[in-house]
Coordinates of N, CA and C in Angstrom, one line a residue:
L1148 N -32.2 61.7 47.3 CA -33.3 61.0 46.6 C -32.8 60.0 45.6
E1149 N -31.5 59.8 45.6 CA -31.0 58.9 44.6 C -31.5 57.5 44.9
G1150 N -32.1 56.8 43.9 CA -32.7 55.5 44.0 C -34.0 55.4 44.6
A1151 N -34.6 56.5 45.1 CA -35.9 56.5 45.8 C -37.0 56.3 44.7
D1152 N -38.0 55.5 45.0 CA -39.1 55.3 44.2 C -40.1 56.4 44.4
L1153 N -40.3 57.3 43.4 CA -41.2 58.4 43.5 C -42.5 58.2 42.9
T1154 N -42.8 56.9 42.5 CA -44.1 56.6 41.9 C -45.3 56.9 42.9
D1155 N -46.3 57.6 42.3 CA -47.5 57.9 43.1 C -47.2 58.9 44.2
T1156 N -46.0 59.5 44.2 CA -45.7 60.5 45.2 C -46.3 61.8 45.0
I1157 N -46.9 62.5 46.0 CA -47.4 63.8 45.9 C -46.4 64.8 46.5
L1158 N -45.8 65.6 45.7 CA -44.8 66.5 46.1 C -45.3 68.0 46.1
T1159 N -46.6 68.2 46.1 CA -47.1 69.5 46.1 C -46.5 70.4 47.2
G1160 N -45.9 71.5 46.9 CA -45.4 72.4 47.8 C -44.1 72.0 48.5
A1161 N -43.5 70.9 48.1 CA -42.3 70.4 48.7 C -41.1 71.3 48.4
S1162 N -40.2 71.4 49.3 CA -39.0 72.1 49.1 C -37.8 71.1 48.9
L1163 N -37.4 71.0 47.7 CA -36.3 70.0 47.3 C -35.2 70.7 46.7
Q1164 N -34.7 71.8 47.3 CA -33.6 72.6 46.7 C -32.3 71.7 46.7
R1165 N -31.5 72.0 45.7 CA -30.2 71.4 45.6 C -30.2 69.9 45.6
V1166 N -31.2 69.2 45.0 CA -31.2 67.8 44.8 C -30.8 67.4 43.4
S1167 N -30.4 66.2 43.3 CA -30.0 65.6 42.0 C -31.1 64.6 41.6
L1168 N -31.8 64.9 40.5 CA -32.7 63.9 39.9 C -32.4 63.7 38.5
A1169 N -31.1 63.8 38.1 CA -30.7 63.7 36.7 C -31.1 62.4 36.2
G1170 N -31.7 62.4 35.0 CA -32.0 61.2 34.2 C -33.2 60.5 34.8
R1171 N -33.9 61.0 35.8 CA -35.0 60.3 36.5 C -36.3 60.4 35.7
D1172 N -37.1 59.4 35.8 CA -38.4 59.5 35.2 C -39.4 59.9 36.2
L1173 N -39.9 61.2 36.2 CA -40.7 61.7 37.2 C -42.2 61.9 36.8
R1174 N -42.5 61.2 35.7 CA -43.9 61.3 35.1 C -44.9 60.7 36.1
A1175 N -44.5 59.8 36.9 CA -45.4 59.1 37.8 C -45.7 59.8 39.1
C1176 N -45.0 60.9 39.3 CA -45.3 61.8 40.5 C -46.7 62.4 40.3
H1177 N -47.6 62.3 41.2 CA -48.9 62.8 41.0 C -49.0 64.3 40.9
S1178 N -48.2 65.0 41.7 CA -48.2 66.5 41.6 C -46.9 67.1 42.0
L1179 N -46.5 68.0 41.2 CA -45.3 68.8 41.4 C -45.6 70.3 41.5
V1180 N -46.9 70.6 41.8 CA -47.4 72.0 41.8 C -46.8 72.6 43.0
H1181 N -46.3 73.9 42.8 CA -45.6 74.7 43.9 C -44.4 74.1 44.5
V1182 N -43.8 73.0 43.8 CA -42.6 72.4 44.4 C -41.4 73.4 44.1
N1183 N -40.5 73.4 45.1 CA -39.3 74.2 44.9 C -38.1 73.3 44.6
L1184 N -37.7 73.3 43.4 CA -36.5 72.6 42.9 C -35.4 73.5 42.5
S1185 N -35.3 74.7 43.1 CA -34.2 75.6 42.7 C -32.9 75.0 43.0
D1186 N -31.9 75.4 42.2 CA -30.5 74.9 42.3 C -30.4 73.4 42.2
S1187 N -31.3 72.8 41.6 CA -31.3 71.3 41.5 C -30.8 70.9 40.1
C1188 N -30.5 69.6 40.0 CA -30.1 69.0 38.7 C -31.1 68.0 38.2
L1189 N -31.8 68.4 37.2 CA -32.8 67.5 36.6 C -32.4 67.3 35.1
Q1190 N -31.1 67.3 34.9 CA -30.6 67.1 33.5 C -31.0 65.8 33.0
G1191 N -31.7 65.8 31.8 CA -32.1 64.5 31.2 C -33.3 63.9 31.8
A1192 N -34.0 64.6 32.8 CA -35.1 64.0 33.5 C -36.3 64.0 32.5
N1193 N -37.2 63.0 32.8 CA -38.4 62.9 32.0 C -39.6 63.4 32.8
L1194 N -40.1 64.6 32.5 CA -41.2 65.3 33.1 C -42.3 65.5 32.2
A1195 N -42.4 64.7 31.1 CA -43.4 64.9 30.1 C -44.8 64.8 30.8
G1196 N -45.6 65.8 30.5 CA -47.0 65.8 31.0 C -47.1 66.1 32.5
S1197 N -46.0 66.4 33.2 CA -46.0 66.7 34.6 C -46.7 68.1 34.9
D1198 N -47.3 68.2 36.0 CA -47.9 69.4 36.5 C -47.0 70.1 37.4
L1199 N -46.3 71.1 36.8 CA -45.3 72.0 37.6 C -45.8 73.4 37.7
A1200 N -47.1 73.6 37.7 CA -47.7 74.9 37.9 C -47.2 75.6 39.1
A1201 N -46.7 76.8 39.0 CA -46.2 77.7 40.1 C -45.0 77.1 40.8
A1202 N -44.3 76.2 40.1 CA -43.1 75.6 40.6 C -41.9 76.6 40.6
K1203 N -41.0 76.5 41.5 CA -39.8 77.3 41.5 C -38.7 76.5 41.1
L1204 N -38.1 76.9 39.9 CA -37.1 76.1 39.3 C -35.9 77.1 38.9
C1205 N -35.6 78.0 39.8 CA -34.6 79.0 39.5 C -33.2 78.3 39.6
D1206 N -32.3 78.7 38.6 CA -31.0 78.1 38.6 C -31.0 76.6 38.5
T1207 N -32.0 76.0 38.0 CA -32.1 74.5 37.9 C -31.6 74.1 36.6
N1208 N -30.9 73.0 36.5 CA -30.3 72.4 35.3 C -31.4 71.4 34.7
L1209 N -32.0 71.9 33.7 CA -33.0 71.0 33.0 C -32.5 70.7 31.5
A1210 N -31.2 70.8 31.3 CA -30.7 70.5 30.0 C -31.1 69.1 29.6
N1211 N -31.5 69.0 28.3 CA -31.9 67.7 27.8 C -33.1 67.0 28.5
A1212 N -33.8 67.8 29.3 CA -35.0 67.2 30.0 C -36.2 67.2 29.0
N1213 N -37.1 66.2 29.2 CA -38.3 66.1 28.5 C -39.4 66.8 29.2
L1214 N -39.9 68.0 28.8 CA -40.9 68.7 29.4 C -42.1 68.9 28.5
S1215 N -42.2 68.0 27.5 CA -43.3 68.1 26.5 C -44.6 67.9 27.2
D1216 N -45.6 68.7 26.8 CA -46.9 68.6 27.4 C -47.0 68.9 28.9
A1217 N -45.9 69.4 29.5 CA -45.9 69.7 30.9 C -46.6 71.0 31.2
I1218 N -47.2 71.2 32.3 CA -47.9 72.4 32.7 C -46.9 73.2 33.6
L1219 N -46.4 74.3 33.0 CA -45.5 75.2 33.7 C -46.0 76.6 33.9
D1220 N -47.4 76.6 34.0 CA -48.0 77.9 34.1 C -47.6 78.6 35.5
Q1221 N -47.2 79.8 35.4 CA -46.7 80.6 36.5 C -45.5 80.1 37.2
A1222 N -44.8 79.2 36.6 CA -43.5 78.6 37.2 C -42.4 79.7 37.0
D1223 N -41.5 79.6 37.9 CA -40.3 80.6 37.8 C -39.1 79.8 37.4
L1224 N -38.6 80.0 36.2 CA -37.4 79.3 35.7 C -36.3 80.3 35.5
T1225 N -36.2 81.4 36.3 CA -35.2 82.4 36.2 C -33.8 81.7 36.3
K1226 N -33.0 82.0 35.3 CA -31.6 81.5 35.2 C -31.5 80.0 35.1
A1227 N -32.6 79.3 34.7 CA -32.6 77.9 34.5 C -31.9 77.5 33.2
T1228 N -31.3 76.4 33.2 CA -30.6 75.9 32.0 C -31.6 74.9 31.3
L1229 N -32.0 75.3 30.1 CA -33.0 74.5 29.4 C -32.4 74.1 28.0
T1230 N -31.1 74.1 27.9 CA -30.4 73.7 26.7 C -30.8 72.4 26.2
Q1231 N -31.3 72.3 25.0 CA -31.7 71.1 24.3 C -32.9 70.4 25.0
A1232 N -33.6 71.1 25.9 CA -34.8 70.6 26.5 C -36.0 70.6 25.5
D1233 N -36.9 69.6 25.7 CA -38.1 69.5 24.9 C -39.3 70.1 25.6
L1234 N -39.7 71.3 25.2 CA -40.8 72.0 25.8 C -42.0 72.1 24.8
S1235 N -42.0 71.2 23.8 CA -43.0 71.2 22.8 C -44.4 70.9 23.5
D1236 N -45.3 71.7 23.1 CA -46.7 71.6 23.7 C -46.8 71.8 25.2
A1237 N -45.8 72.3 25.8 CA -45.8 72.7 27.2 C -46.7 73.9 27.4
S1238 N -47.4 74.0 28.5 CA -48.2 75.2 28.8 C -47.3 76.1 29.6
L1239 N -47.1 77.3 29.0 CA -46.2 78.3 29.6 C -46.8 79.6 30.0
S1240 N -48.1 79.6 30.3 CA -48.8 80.8 30.6 C -48.2 81.5 31.8
R1241 N -47.7 82.7 31.6 CA -47.1 83.5 32.7 C -45.9 82.9 33.3
T1242 N -45.2 82.0 32.6 CA -44.0 81.4 33.1 C -42.8 82.4 33.0
I1243 N -42.0 82.5 34.0 CA -40.9 83.4 34.0 C -39.7 82.7 33.5
L1244 N -39.1 83.2 32.4 CA -37.9 82.6 31.8 C -36.8 83.6 31.8
A1245 N -36.7 84.6 32.7 CA -35.7 85.6 32.7 C -34.3 85.0 32.8
Q1246 N -33.4 85.3 31.9 CA -32.0 84.9 31.9 C -31.9 83.4 31.8
A1247 N -32.9 82.7 31.3 CA -32.8 81.2 31.2 C -32.0 80.9 29.9
A1248 N -31.3 79.9 29.9 CA -30.5 79.4 28.8 C -31.4 78.5 28.0
L1249 N -31.8 78.9 26.8 CA -32.7 78.2 25.9 C -32.1 77.7 24.6
H1250 N -30.8 77.7 24.5 CA -30.1 77.3 23.3 C -30.5 75.9 22.9
G1251 N -31.1 75.7 21.7 CA -31.4 74.4 21.2 C -32.7 73.8 21.8
A1252 N -33.4 74.5 22.6 CA -34.6 74.0 23.2 C -35.7 74.0 22.2
A1253 N -36.6 72.9 22.2 CA -37.8 72.9 21.4 C -38.9 73.5 22.2
L1254 N -39.3 74.7 21.7 CA -40.2 75.6 22.4 C -41.6 75.5 22.0
G1255 N -41.9 75.4 20.7 CA -43.2 75.3 20.2 C -43.9 76.7 20.3
A1256 N -45.2 76.7 20.0 CA -45.9 78.0 20.0 C -46.2 78.5 21.4
S1257 N -46.2 77.7 22.4 CA -46.5 78.2 23.7 C -45.6 79.2 24.3
I1258 N -44.4 79.4 23.7 CA -43.5 80.4 24.3 C -44.0 81.8 24.2
A1259 N -45.0 82.0 23.4 CA -45.6 83.4 23.3 C -46.3 83.7 24.6
D1260 N -46.7 82.8 25.4 CA -47.4 83.0 26.7 C -46.4 83.3 27.9
A1261 N -45.2 83.0 27.7 CA -44.2 83.1 28.8 C -43.8 84.6 29.0
V1262 N -43.4 84.9 30.2 CA -43.0 86.3 30.5 C -41.5 86.4 30.3

């Protein structure tokens, strides 16, 4: 997907395992609901305000990613790397963060809703 224009793309339910979207601005994607980005690299990606409800992000590198105001309700981030990620004001209702690396992440009050 390197260099691909993802503006106005609907990726609902897409399986994009093991892709590199490092540093990409994905805010213009219409929907990332139920997307599978497990084992992918989204390091430094801008996902601010993105709808990632029920997304599968297991073992995904989201270090330094901007996830502020993102909807991560019921998303699975098991073993995800969220080091220095911005999760401020993200919706984390029933989000799975088992064994996720959260060192230095900006979590805000919504972390109380995560599993």
